[in-house]
Coordinates of N, CA and C in Angstrom, one line a residue:
M177 N 0.8 -1.2 0.0 CA 0.0 0.0 0.0 C 0.9 1.3 0.0
L178 N 1.9 1.3 0.8 CA 2.8 2.4 0.9 C 4.2 2.0 0.5
E179 N 4.7 2.8 -0.5 CA 6.1 2.6 -1.0 C 6.9 3.8 -0.7
V180 N 8.0 3.6 -0.1 CA 9.0 4.7 0.2 C 10.2 4.3 -0.6
R181 N 10.6 5.2 -1.6 CA 11.7 4.9 -2.5 C 12.8 6.0 -2.4
S182 N 14.0 5.6 -1.9 CA 15.1 6.4 -1.9 C 14.8 7.8 -1.2
L183 N 14.1 7.7 -0.1 CA 13.7 8.9 0.6 C 14.9 9.5 1.3
S184 N 15.2 10.8 1.2 CA 16.3 11.5 1.8 C 15.8 12.8 2.4
K185 N 16.4 13.2 3.5 CA 16.1 14.5 4.1 C 17.3 15.0 4.8
H186 N 17.7 16.2 4.4 CA 18.9 16.7 5.1 C 18.6 18.1 5.6
F187 N 19.3 18.4 6.7 CA 19.1 19.8 7.4 C 20.5 20.4 7.3
G188 N 20.7 21.2 6.3 CA 22.1 21.7 6.1 C 23.0 20.6 5.8
G189 N 24.0 20.4 6.6 CA 25.0 19.3 6.3 C 24.7 18.1 7.1
I190 N 23.5 18.0 7.8 CA 23.1 16.8 8.5 C 22.2 16.0 7.7
Q191 N 22.5 14.7 7.4 CA 21.7 13.8 6.6 C 20.9 13.0 7.5
A192 N 19.6 13.4 7.8 CA 18.8 12.7 8.8 C 18.2 11.4 8.2
V193 N 17.8 11.4 6.9 CA 17.4 10.2 6.2 C 18.1 10.1 4.9
D194 N 18.7 9.0 4.7 CA 19.6 8.8 3.6 C 19.2 7.6 2.7
K195 N 18.6 8.0 1.5 CA 18.2 7.0 0.5 C 17.4 5.8 1.2
C196 N 16.4 6.1 2.0 CA 15.7 5.1 2.7 C 14.6 4.5 1.9
S197 N 14.5 3.2 1.8 CA 13.4 2.5 1.0 C 12.8 1.4 1.8
F198 N 11.5 1.3 1.8 CA 10.8 0.2 2.4 C 9.3 0.3 1.9
V199 N 8.6 -0.8 2.2 CA 7.1 -0.8 1.9 C 6.4 -1.2 3.1
A200 N 5.1 -0.8 3.2 CA 4.1 -1.2 4.2 C 3.1 -2.0 3.4
E201 N 3.0 -3.3 3.6 CA 2.0 -4.1 2.9 C 0.6 -3.9 3.3
R202 N -0.3 -4.0 2.3 CA -1.7 -3.8 2.6 C -2.2 -4.8 3.6
G203 N -2.9 -4.3 4.6 CA -3.5 -5.2 5.6 C -2.6 -5.8 6.7
K204 N -1.3 -5.2 6.7 CA -0.3 -5.7 7.6 C 0.1 -4.6 8.6
I205 N 0.7 -5.0 9.7 CA 1.3 -4.1 10.6 C 2.8 -4.1 10.4
T206 N 3.4 -3.0 10.0 CA 4.8 -2.8 9.7 C 5.4 -1.9 10.8
A207 N 6.5 -2.3 11.4 CA 7.1 -1.5 12.4 C 8.4 -0.8 11.8
L208 N 8.6 0.4 12.2 CA 9.9 1.1 11.8 C 10.6 1.4 13.1
I209 N 11.7 0.7 13.3 CA 12.4 0.8 14.6 C 13.9 1.2 14.3
G210 N 14.6 1.5 15.4 CA 16.0 1.9 15.3 C 16.4 2.7 16.6
P211 N 17.7 2.8 16.8 CA 18.1 3.6 18.0 C 17.8 5.1 17.9
N212 N 17.9 5.8 19.0 CA 17.6 7.3 18.9 C 18.5 7.9 17.8
G213 N 17.9 8.8 17.1 CA 18.6 9.5 16.0 C 18.7 8.8 14.7
A214 N 18.0 7.7 14.6 CA 18.1 6.8 13.4 C 17.4 7.5 12.2
G215 N 16.5 8.4 12.5 CA 15.8 9.1 11.4 C 14.3 8.6 11.2
K216 N 13.8 7.9 12.2 CA 12.5 7.3 12.1 C 11.4 8.4 12.0
T217 N 11.4 9.3 13.0 CA 10.4 10.3 13.0 C 10.5 11.3 11.8
T218 N 11.7 11.5 11.4 CA 11.9 12.4 10.2 C 11.3 11.7 9.0
A219 N 11.5 10.4 8.9 CA 10.9 9.7 7.8 C 9.3 9.8 7.9
F220 N 8.8 9.6 9.1 CA 7.4 9.7 9.3 C 6.9 11.1 8.9
N221 N 7.6 12.1 9.2 CA 7.2 13.5 8.9 C 7.2 13.7 7.4
C222 N 8.2 13.1 6.7 CA 8.2 13.2 5.2 C 7.1 12.5 4.6
I223 N 6.8 11.3 5.1 CA 5.7 10.5 4.5 C 4.4 11.2 4.7
S224 N 4.1 11.8 5.8 CA 2.8 12.5 6.1 C 2.8 13.9 5.5
R225 N 4.0 14.4 5.1 CA 4.2 15.7 4.4 C 4.1 16.8 5.4
T226 N 4.2 16.5 6.7 CA 4.4 17.6 7.7 C 5.8 18.2 7.5
M227 N 6.6 17.5 6.7 CA 8.0 18.0 6.4 C 8.2 17.6 4.9
A228 N 8.9 18.5 4.2 CA 9.1 18.2 2.8 C 10.4 17.4 2.6
P229 N 10.4 16.2 1.9 CA 11.6 15.5 1.7 C 12.6 16.2 0.8
S230 N 13.9 15.9 1.0 CA 14.9 16.5 0.1 C 14.9 15.8 -1.3
A231 N 14.6 14.5 -1.2 CA 14.7 13.7 -2.4 C 13.9 12.4 -2.2
G232 N 13.6 11.7 -3.3 CA 12.9 10.4 -3.2 C 11.5 10.5 -3.6
E233 N 10.8 9.3 -3.5 CA 9.4 9.2 -3.8 C 8.6 8.5 -2.7
I234 N 7.4 8.9 -2.5 CA 6.5 8.2 -1.6 C 5.2 8.0 -2.3
R235 N 4.8 6.7 -2.4 CA 3.6 6.4 -3.1 C 2.6 5.7 -2.2
L236 N 1.3 6.1 -2.3 CA 0.2 5.4 -1.6 C -0.7 4.9 -2.7
D237 N -0.9 3.5 -2.7 CA -1.7 2.9 -3.7 C -1.2 3.2 -5.1
G238 N 0.1 3.4 -5.3 CA 0.6 3.7 -6.6 C 0.7 5.2 -6.9
R239 N 0.0 6.0 -6.1 CA 0.0 7.4 -6.4 C 1.0 8.2 -5.6
R240 N 1.8 9.1 -6.3 CA 2.8 9.8 -5.5 C 2.1 10.8 -4.6
I241 N 2.6 10.8 -3.3 CA 2.0 11.8 -2.4 C 3.1 12.7 -1.8
D242 N 4.3 12.5 -2.2 CA 5.4 13.3 -1.7 C 5.4 14.8 -2.1
T243 N 4.5 15.1 -3.1 CA 4.4 16.5 -3.6 C 3.1 17.1 -3.1
L244 N 2.3 16.4 -2.3 CA 1.0 16.9 -1.9 C 1.2 17.7 -0.6
R245 N 0.1 18.4 -0.2 CA 0.1 19.1 1.0 C -0.5 18.1 2.1
P246 N -0.2 18.4 3.4 CA -0.7 17.5 4.4 C -2.1 17.1 4.4
Y247 N -3.0 18.1 4.1 CA -4.4 17.8 4.1 C -4.8 16.9 2.9
Q248 N -4.0 17.1 1.8 CA -4.3 16.2 0.6 C -3.8 14.8 0.9
V249 N -2.8 14.6 1.7 CA -2.3 13.3 2.0 C -3.4 12.6 2.9
T250 N -4.0 13.4 3.8 CA -5.0 12.8 4.7 C -6.2 12.4 3.8
A251 N -6.6 13.3 2.9 CA -7.7 13.0 2.0 C -7.4 11.8 1.1
A252 N -6.2 11.5 0.8 CA -5.8 10.3 0.0 C -5.9 9.0 0.8
G253 N -6.0 9.2 2.2 CA -6.2 8.0 3.0 C -5.1 7.6 4.0
L254 N -4.2 8.6 4.2 CA -3.1 8.3 5.2 C -3.2 9.4 6.3
S255 N -3.3 8.9 7.5 CA -3.4 9.7 8.7 C -2.4 9.3 9.7
R256 N -2.0 10.2 10.6 CA -0.9 9.9 11.6 C -1.2 10.5 12.9
T257 N -0.5 9.9 13.9 CA -0.4 10.5 15.3 C 1.0 11.1 15.5
F258 N 1.2 11.8 16.6 CA 2.5 12.4 16.9 C 2.9 11.9 18.2
Q259 N 4.2 11.9 18.5 CA 4.8 11.5 19.8 C 4.1 12.3 20.9
I260 N 3.9 13.6 20.7 CA 3.3 14.5 21.7 C 1.9 14.9 21.2
S261 N 0.9 14.7 22.0 CA -0.5 15.0 21.5 C -0.6 16.4 21.0
R262 N -1.3 16.6 19.9 CA -1.5 17.9 19.4 C -3.0 18.3 19.4
N263 N -3.6 17.9 20.5 CA -5.1 18.2 20.7 C -5.3 19.7 21.0
L264 N -6.5 20.1 20.7 CA -6.9 21.5 21.0 C -7.4 21.6 22.4
A265 N -6.6 22.1 23.3 CA -6.9 22.0 24.7 C -8.2 22.7 25.1
D266 N -8.7 23.7 24.4 CA -9.9 24.4 24.8 C -11.1 23.8 24.2
M267 N -11.0 22.6 23.6 CA -12.1 22.0 23.0 C -12.3 20.6 23.7
T268 N -13.5 20.1 23.7 CA -13.8 18.8 24.3 C -13.2 17.7 23.5
V269 N -13.2 16.5 24.1 CA -12.7 15.3 23.3 C -13.6 15.1 22.1
L270 N -14.9 15.2 22.2 CA -15.8 15.0 21.1 C -15.5 16.0 20.0
E271 N -15.3 17.3 20.3 CA -15.0 18.3 19.3 C -13.6 18.0 18.7
N272 N -12.6 17.6 19.5 CA -11.3 17.3 18.9 C -11.4 16.2 17.9
V273 N -12.3 15.2 18.2 CA -12.4 14.0 17.2 C -13.1 14.5 16.0
I274 N -14.2 15.2 16.1 CA -15.0 15.7 15.0 C -14.2 16.6 14.1
C275 N -13.3 17.3 14.7 CA -12.4 18.2 13.8 C -11.7 17.5 12.7
Q276 N -11.5 16.1 12.9 CA -10.8 15.4 11.9 C -11.7 14.7 10.8
S277 N -13.0 15.1 10.8 CA -13.9 14.6 9.8 C -13.5 15.0 8.4
K278 N -13.8 14.2 7.5 CA -13.5 14.5 6.1 C -14.2 15.7 5.6
I279 N -13.5 16.5 4.9 CA -14.1 17.7 4.3 C -14.7 17.4 2.9
H280 N -15.9 17.8 2.6 CA -16.6 17.5 1.4 C -16.8 18.7 0.5
G281 N -16.0 19.7 0.7 CA -16.1 20.9 -0.2 C -16.8 22.1 0.4
W282 N -17.2 23.0 -0.4 CA -17.8 24.3 0.0 C -19.1 24.0 0.7
R283 N -19.8 22.9 0.4 CA -21.1 22.7 1.0 C -21.0 22.5 2.5
D284 N -19.8 22.2 3.0 CA -19.7 22.0 4.5 C -19.8 23.4 5.2
L285 N -19.7 24.5 4.5 CA -19.8 25.8 5.1 C -21.3 26.0 5.5
F286 N -22.2 25.3 4.9 CA -23.6 25.5 5.3 C -24.2 24.4 6.2
R287 N -23.3 23.6 6.7 CA -23.7 22.5 7.6 C -23.4 22.9 9.0
P288 N -24.1 22.3 10.0 CA -23.8 22.6 11.4 C -22.3 22.3 11.7
A289 N -21.8 22.9 12.7 CA -20.4 22.7 13.1 C -20.2 21.2 13.4
M290 N -21.2 20.6 14.1 CA -21.1 19.1 14.4 C -22.5 18.6 14.0
S291 N -22.5 17.9 12.8 CA -23.7 17.3 12.4 C -24.1 16.0 13.2
A292 N -25.3 15.6 13.2 CA -25.8 14.5 13.9 C -25.0 13.2 13.4
E293 N -24.8 13.2 12.1 CA -24.0 12.0 11.5 C -22.6 12.0 12.1
E294 N -21.9 13.1 12.2 CA -20.6 13.2 12.7 C -20.5 12.8 14.2
I295 N -21.5 13.3 14.9 CA -21.6 13.0 16.4 C -21.8 11.5 16.6
D296 N -22.7 10.9 15.8 CA -22.9 9.4 16.0 C -21.6 8.7 15.6
K297 N -20.9 9.1 14.6 CA -19.7 8.4 14.1 C -18.6 8.5 15.2
A298 N -18.5 9.8 15.7 CA -17.5 10.0 16.8 C -17.7 9.2 18.0
F299 N -19.0 9.1 18.4 CA -19.3 8.3 19.6 C -19.1 6.8 19.4
G300 N -19.3 6.4 18.2 CA -19.0 5.0 17.8 C -17.5 4.7 18.0
I301 N -16.7 5.6 17.5 CA -15.2 5.4 17.7 C -14.8 5.5 19.1
L302 N -15.3 6.5 19.9 CA -15.0 6.6 21.3 C -15.5 5.3 22.1
E303 N -16.6 4.8 21.7 CA -17.1 3.5 22.3 C -16.1 2.4 22.0
F304 N -15.7 2.3 20.8 CA -14.7 1.3 20.4 C -13.5 1.3 21.2
L305 N -13.0 2.5 21.5 CA -11.8 2.7 22.3 C -12.1 2.8 23.8
G306 N -13.3 2.7 24.2 CA -13.7 2.6 25.6 C -13.6 3.9 26.3
I307 N -13.8 5.1 25.6 CA -13.6 6.4 26.3 C -14.8 7.3 26.1
T308 N -15.9 6.8 26.0 CA -17.1 7.6 25.8 C -17.3 8.5 27.1
R309 N -16.9 8.0 28.2 CA -17.1 8.7 29.5 C -16.4 10.1 29.5
I310 N -15.4 10.3 28.6 CA -14.6 11.5 28.6 C -15.0 12.4 27.4
A311 N -16.1 12.0 26.7 CA -16.4 12.7 25.5 C -16.6 14.2 25.7
N312 N -17.1 14.7 26.8 CA -17.3 16.1 27.0 C -16.3 16.7 27.9
E313 N -15.2 16.1 28.2 CA -14.0 16.6 28.9 C -13.2 17.5 28.0
D314 N -12.7 18.6 28.6 CA -11.8 19.5 27.8 C -10.5 18.7 27.6
G315 N -9.9 19.0 26.4 CA -8.6 18.3 26.2 C -7.5 18.6 27.2
S316 N -7.6 19.8 27.8 CA -6.6 20.2 28.8 C -6.7 19.4 30.1
N317 N -7.9 18.7 30.3 CA -8.1 17.9 31.6 C -7.7 16.5 31.5
L318 N -7.2 16.0 30.3 CA -7.0 14.6 30.1 C -5.6 14.2 30.7
S319 N -5.5 13.0 31.1 CA -4.2 12.4 31.4 C -3.4 12.1 30.1
Y320 N -2.2 11.8 30.3 CA -1.3 11.6 29.1 C -1.9 10.4 28.3
G321 N -2.3 9.3 29.0 CA -2.8 8.2 28.3 C -4.1 8.4 27.6
Q322 N -5.0 9.2 28.3 CA -6.3 9.6 27.6 C -6.1 10.4 26.4
K323 N -5.0 11.3 26.4 CA -4.7 12.0 25.2 C -4.3 11.1 24.0
K324 N -3.5 10.1 24.4 CA -3.1 9.1 23.3 C -4.4 8.5 22.7
L325 N -5.3 8.1 23.5 CA -6.5 7.4 23.0 C -7.4 8.4 22.2
M326 N -7.4 9.7 22.7 CA -8.2 10.7 21.9 C -7.5 10.9 20.5
D327 N -6.2 10.9 20.5 CA -5.5 11.1 19.2 C -5.8 10.0 18.3
L328 N -5.9 8.8 18.8 CA -6.2 7.6 18.0 C -7.7 7.7 17.5
A329 N -8.6 8.2 18.3 CA -10.0 8.4 17.9 C -10.1 9.4 16.8
A330 N -9.4 10.5 16.9 CA -9.4 11.6 15.9 C -8.8 11.0 14.6
L331 N -7.8 10.2 14.7 CA -7.2 9.6 13.5 C -8.2 8.8 12.7
L332 N -9.0 8.0 13.4 CA -10.0 7.1 12.8 C -11.1 7.9 12.2
M333 N -11.4 9.1 12.6 CA -12.5 9.9 12.1 C -12.4 10.2 10.6
S334 N -11.2 10.2 10.1 CA -11.0 10.6 8.7 C -11.1 9.4 7.7
D335 N -11.5 8.2 8.3 CA -11.6 7.0 7.5 C -10.3 6.7 6.7
P336 N -9.2 6.6 7.4 CA -7.9 6.3 6.7 C -7.8 4.9 6.2
K337 N -7.0 4.7 5.1 CA -6.7 3.4 4.6 C -5.4 2.8 5.4
I338 N -4.6 3.7 5.8 CA -3.3 3.4 6.5 C -3.1 4.4 7.6
I339 N -2.7 4.0 8.8 CA -2.4 4.9 9.8 C -1.0 4.8 10.2
L340 N -0.4 5.9 10.6 CA 1.0 6.0 11.0 C 1.0 6.4 12.5
L341 N 1.5 5.5 13.3 CA 1.4 5.7 14.8 C 2.9 6.0 15.3
D342 N 3.1 7.2 15.8 CA 4.4 7.6 16.3 C 4.5 7.4 17.8
E343 N 5.1 6.3 18.2 CA 5.3 6.0 19.6 C 3.9 6.0 20.4
P344 N 3.0 5.2 20.0 CA 1.7 5.1 20.7 C 1.8 4.6 22.2
A345 N 2.8 3.9 22.5 CA 3.0 3.3 23.8 C 3.8 4.2 24.7
G346 N 4.4 5.3 24.2 CA 5.4 6.1 24.9 C 4.7 6.7 26.1
G347 N 5.2 6.5 27.3 CA 4.8 7.2 28.5 C 3.5 6.7 29.1
V348 N 2.9 5.6 28.6 CA 1.6 5.0 29.2 C 1.9 3.9 30.1
N349 N 1.0 3.7 31.0 CA 1.1 2.6 32.0 C 0.9 1.3 31.4
P350 N 1.3 0.2 32.1 CA 1.2 -1.2 31.5 C -0.2 -1.6 31.1
T351 N -1.2 -1.2 32.0 CA -2.6 -1.5 31.7 C -3.1 -0.9 30.4
L352 N -2.8 0.4 30.3 CA -3.3 1.1 29.1 C -2.5 0.6 27.9
L353 N -1.2 0.2 28.1 CA -0.5 -0.3 27.0 C -1.2 -1.6 26.4
E354 N -1.7 -2.4 27.3 CA -2.4 -3.6 26.8 C -3.6 -3.2 26.0
E355 N -4.3 -2.2 26.5 CA -5.5 -1.7 25.8 C -5.1 -1.2 24.4
I356 N -4.1 -0.4 24.3 CA -3.6 0.1 23.0 C -3.2 -1.0 22.0
I357 N -2.5 -2.0 22.5 CA -2.1 -3.1 21.7 C -3.4 -3.8 21.2
G358 N -4.4 -4.0 22.1 CA -5.6 -4.7 21.6 C -6.4 -3.9 20.6
H359 N -6.4 -2.5 20.7 CA -7.1 -1.7 19.7 C -6.4 -1.8 18.4
I360 N -5.0 -1.7 18.4 CA -4.3 -1.7 17.1 C -4.5 -3.1 16.4
R361 N -4.5 -4.1 17.2 CA -4.7 -5.5 16.6 C -6.1 -5.6 16.0
K362 N -7.1 -5.1 16.7 CA -8.5 -5.2 16.2 C -8.7 -4.3 14.9
L363 N -8.1 -3.1 14.9 CA -8.2 -2.3 13.7 C -7.5 -3.0 12.5
N364 N -6.4 -3.7 12.8 CA -5.7 -4.4 11.7 C -6.6 -5.6 11.2
E365 N -7.2 -6.3 12.2 CA -8.1 -7.4 11.8 C -9.2 -6.9 11.0
Q366 N -9.6 -5.7 11.1 CA -10.7 -5.1 10.3 C -10.2 -4.6 9.0
G367 N -8.9 -4.8 8.7 CA -8.4 -4.5 7.4 C -7.6 -3.2 7.3
L368 N -7.4 -2.5 8.4 CA -6.6 -1.3 8.4 C -5.1 -1.6 8.3
T369 N -4.4 -0.9 7.5 CA -2.9 -1.1 7.4 C -2.3 -0.1 8.4
V370 N -1.2 -0.6 9.0 CA -0.6 0.1 10.1 C 0.9 0.2 9.9
L371 N 1.5 1.4 10.1 CA 2.9 1.6 10.1 C 3.2 2.3 11.4
I372 N 4.1 1.7 12.2 CA 4.3 2.2 13.6 C 5.7 2.4 13.9
V373 N 6.0 3.5 14.6 CA 7.3 3.8 15.1 C 7.2 3.6 16.6
E374 N 8.1 2.8 17.2 CA 7.9 2.5 18.7 C 9.3 2.0 19.2
H375 N 9.6 2.4 20.5 CA 10.8 1.9 21.1 C 10.5 0.7 22.0
N376 N 9.2 0.4 22.3 CA 8.9 -0.7 23.1 C 9.0 -2.0 22.2
M377 N 10.1 -2.7 22.4 CA 10.3 -3.9 21.6 C 9.3 -5.0 21.8
D378 N 8.8 -5.1 23.1 CA 7.8 -6.2 23.4 C 6.6 -5.9 22.5
L379 N 6.1 -4.7 22.4 CA 5.0 -4.3 21.6 C 5.3 -4.7 20.1
I380 N 6.4 -4.2 19.7 CA 6.8 -4.5 18.3 C 6.8 -5.9 17.9
M381 N 7.4 -6.7 18.7 CA 7.5 -8.2 18.4 C 6.2 -8.9 18.5
R382 N 5.3 -8.4 19.4 CA 4.0 -9.0 19.5 C 3.0 -8.6 18.4
L383 N 3.1 -7.4 17.9 CA 2.2 -6.9 17.0 C 2.5 -7.0 15.5
S384 N 3.8 -6.8 15.2 CA 4.2 -6.6 13.8 C 4.3 -7.8 13.0
H385 N 3.9 -7.7 11.7 CA 4.1 -8.7 10.7 C 5.5 -8.6 10.1
R386 N 5.9 -7.3 10.0 CA 7.2 -7.0 9.4 C 7.9 -5.9 10.1
V387 N 9.2 -5.9 10.2 CA 10.0 -4.9 10.9 C 11.1 -4.3 10.0
V388 N 11.1 -3.0 9.9 CA 12.1 -2.3 9.2 C 13.0 -1.6 10.2
V389 N 14.3 -1.8 10.1 CA 15.2 -1.2 11.0 C 16.1 -0.1 10.4
M390 N 16.1 1.1 11.0 CA 16.9 2.2 10.5 C 18.1 2.4 11.5
A391 N 19.2 2.9 10.9 CA 20.3 3.4 11.7 C 21.0 4.4 10.9
H392 N 21.4 5.6 11.5 CA 22.1 6.6 10.8 C 21.4 7.0 9.5
G393 N 20.0 7.0 9.5 CA 19.2 7.5 8.4 C 19.0 6.5 7.3
R394 N 19.6 5.3 7.5 CA 19.4 4.3 6.4 C 18.7 3.0 6.9
V395 N 18.1 2.3 6.0 CA 17.5 1.0 6.4 C 18.7 -0.1 6.4
I396 N 18.8 -0.7 7.5 CA 19.9 -1.7 7.7 C 19.3 -3.2 7.7
A397 N 18.0 -3.3 7.9 CA 17.4 -4.6 8.0 C 15.9 -4.5 7.7
D398 N 15.3 -5.6 7.1 CA 13.9 -5.6 6.8 C 13.5 -7.1 6.8
G399 N 12.6 -7.4 7.7 CA 12.2 -8.8 7.7 C 11.1 -9.1 8.8
T400 N 10.9 -10.3 9.1 CA 9.9 -10.7 10.1 C 10.6 -10.4 11.5
P401 N 9.8 -10.3 12.5 CA 10.3 -10.0 13.9 C 11.4 -11.0 14.3
D402 N 11.2 -12.2 14.0 CA 12.3 -13.2 14.3 C 13.6 -13.0 13.5
E403 N 13.4 -12.7 12.3 CA 14.6 -12.4 11.4 C 15.4 -11.2 11.9
V404 N 14.7 -10.2 12.3 CA 15.3 -8.9 12.7 C 16.0 -9.1 14.1
R405 N 15.3 -9.9 14.9 CA 15.8 -10.1 16.3 C 17.2 -10.8 16.2
E406 N 17.4 -11.6 15.2 CA 18.7 -12.4 15.1 C 19.7 -11.7 14.2
N407 N 19.4 -10.6 13.6 CA 20.2 -9.9 12.6 C 21.4 -9.3 13.4
P408 N 22.6 -9.6 13.0 CA 23.8 -9.1 13.7 C 24.0 -7.6 13.5
D409 N 23.5 -7.1 12.3 CA 23.6 -5.6 12.1 C 22.7 -4.8 13.0
V410 N 21.5 -5.4 13.3 CA 20.6 -4.8 14.2 C 21.2 -4.8 15.6
L411 N 21.7 -5.9 16.0 CA 22.3 -6.0 17.4 C 23.4 -5.0 17.5
D412 N 24.2 -4.8 16.5 CA 25.3 -3.9 16.5 C 24.9 -2.5 16.5
A413 N 23.8 -2.2 15.8 CA 23.3 -0.8 15.8 C 22.7 -0.4 17.1
Y414 N 22.1 -1.3 17.8 CA 21.5 -1.0 19.1 C 22.6 -1.0 20.2
L415 N 23.6 -1.9 20.1 CA 24.5 -2.1 21.2 C 25.9 -1.5 20.9
G416 N 26.1 -1.0 19.7 CA 27.3 -0.3 19.3 C 28.6 -1.2 19.4
G417 N 28.4 -2.5 19.0 CA 29.5 -3.4 19.0 C 29.8 -4.0 20.4
A418 N 29.0 -3.7 21.4 CA 29.3 -4.2 22.7 C 29.3 -5.7 22.8
L419 N 28.5 -6.4 21.9 CA 28.5 -7.8 21.9 C 29.8 -8.4 21.5
E420 N 30.4 -7.8 20.4 CA 31.7 -8.3 19.9 C 32.8 -8.1 21.0
E421 N 32.7 -6.9 21.6 CA 33.8 -6.7 22.6 C 33.7 -7.7 23.8
A422 N 32.4 -8.0 24.2 CA 32.2 -8.9 25.3 C 32.7 -10.3 24.9
A423 N 32.5 -10.7 23.6 CA 32.9 -12.0 23.1 C 34.4 -12.1 23.1

């Protein structure tokens, strides 16, 4: 579904992503992992067009999206979350979710701010995630974990074909982590394609069908969780040669 071809991004003389290529297969969960500074989030930013790539191509269902604006990428069927929640603190959870509804053109100017159809759809998503009780809470009153769930709800409101999750487990307690894993698995079982950046290796190995590993801006491994787990290049990237020195 998603093809990244020779993606590069530099900031002056710093090459954050260097000719990075990988795919996210339709209906699968693909993980993008790597040590800090590997270029994972920069790649995410380029794919979602919150950042312009320096070179390369990104295709969604065969269509190039690397020249589109962020809202056009969302309209094409790709939505993402961020490491730090970007909710609108002065709006309720329900309003934050409905903000992500698909735009249907100038006719929307004559519709209510929140139509009955949108409210029903939003409540259905909140119910799926088990957070209807906080529908009328202001975004500023939420816990860190609740904000993560609200971000996921807002993501689903746009009817995406593929979702990009940037560290969905970061900073959440073990109980909520299990809930998030369950939600991602159910969404995938319903046919949603998932690309995920995460440092929690337990989550990655339990959820992913395929794992892409980055280091120094480049892809150094691509395979099943078991294949990646045993790859010496991956071990070296994470441990910096410590295993060889110990041996």
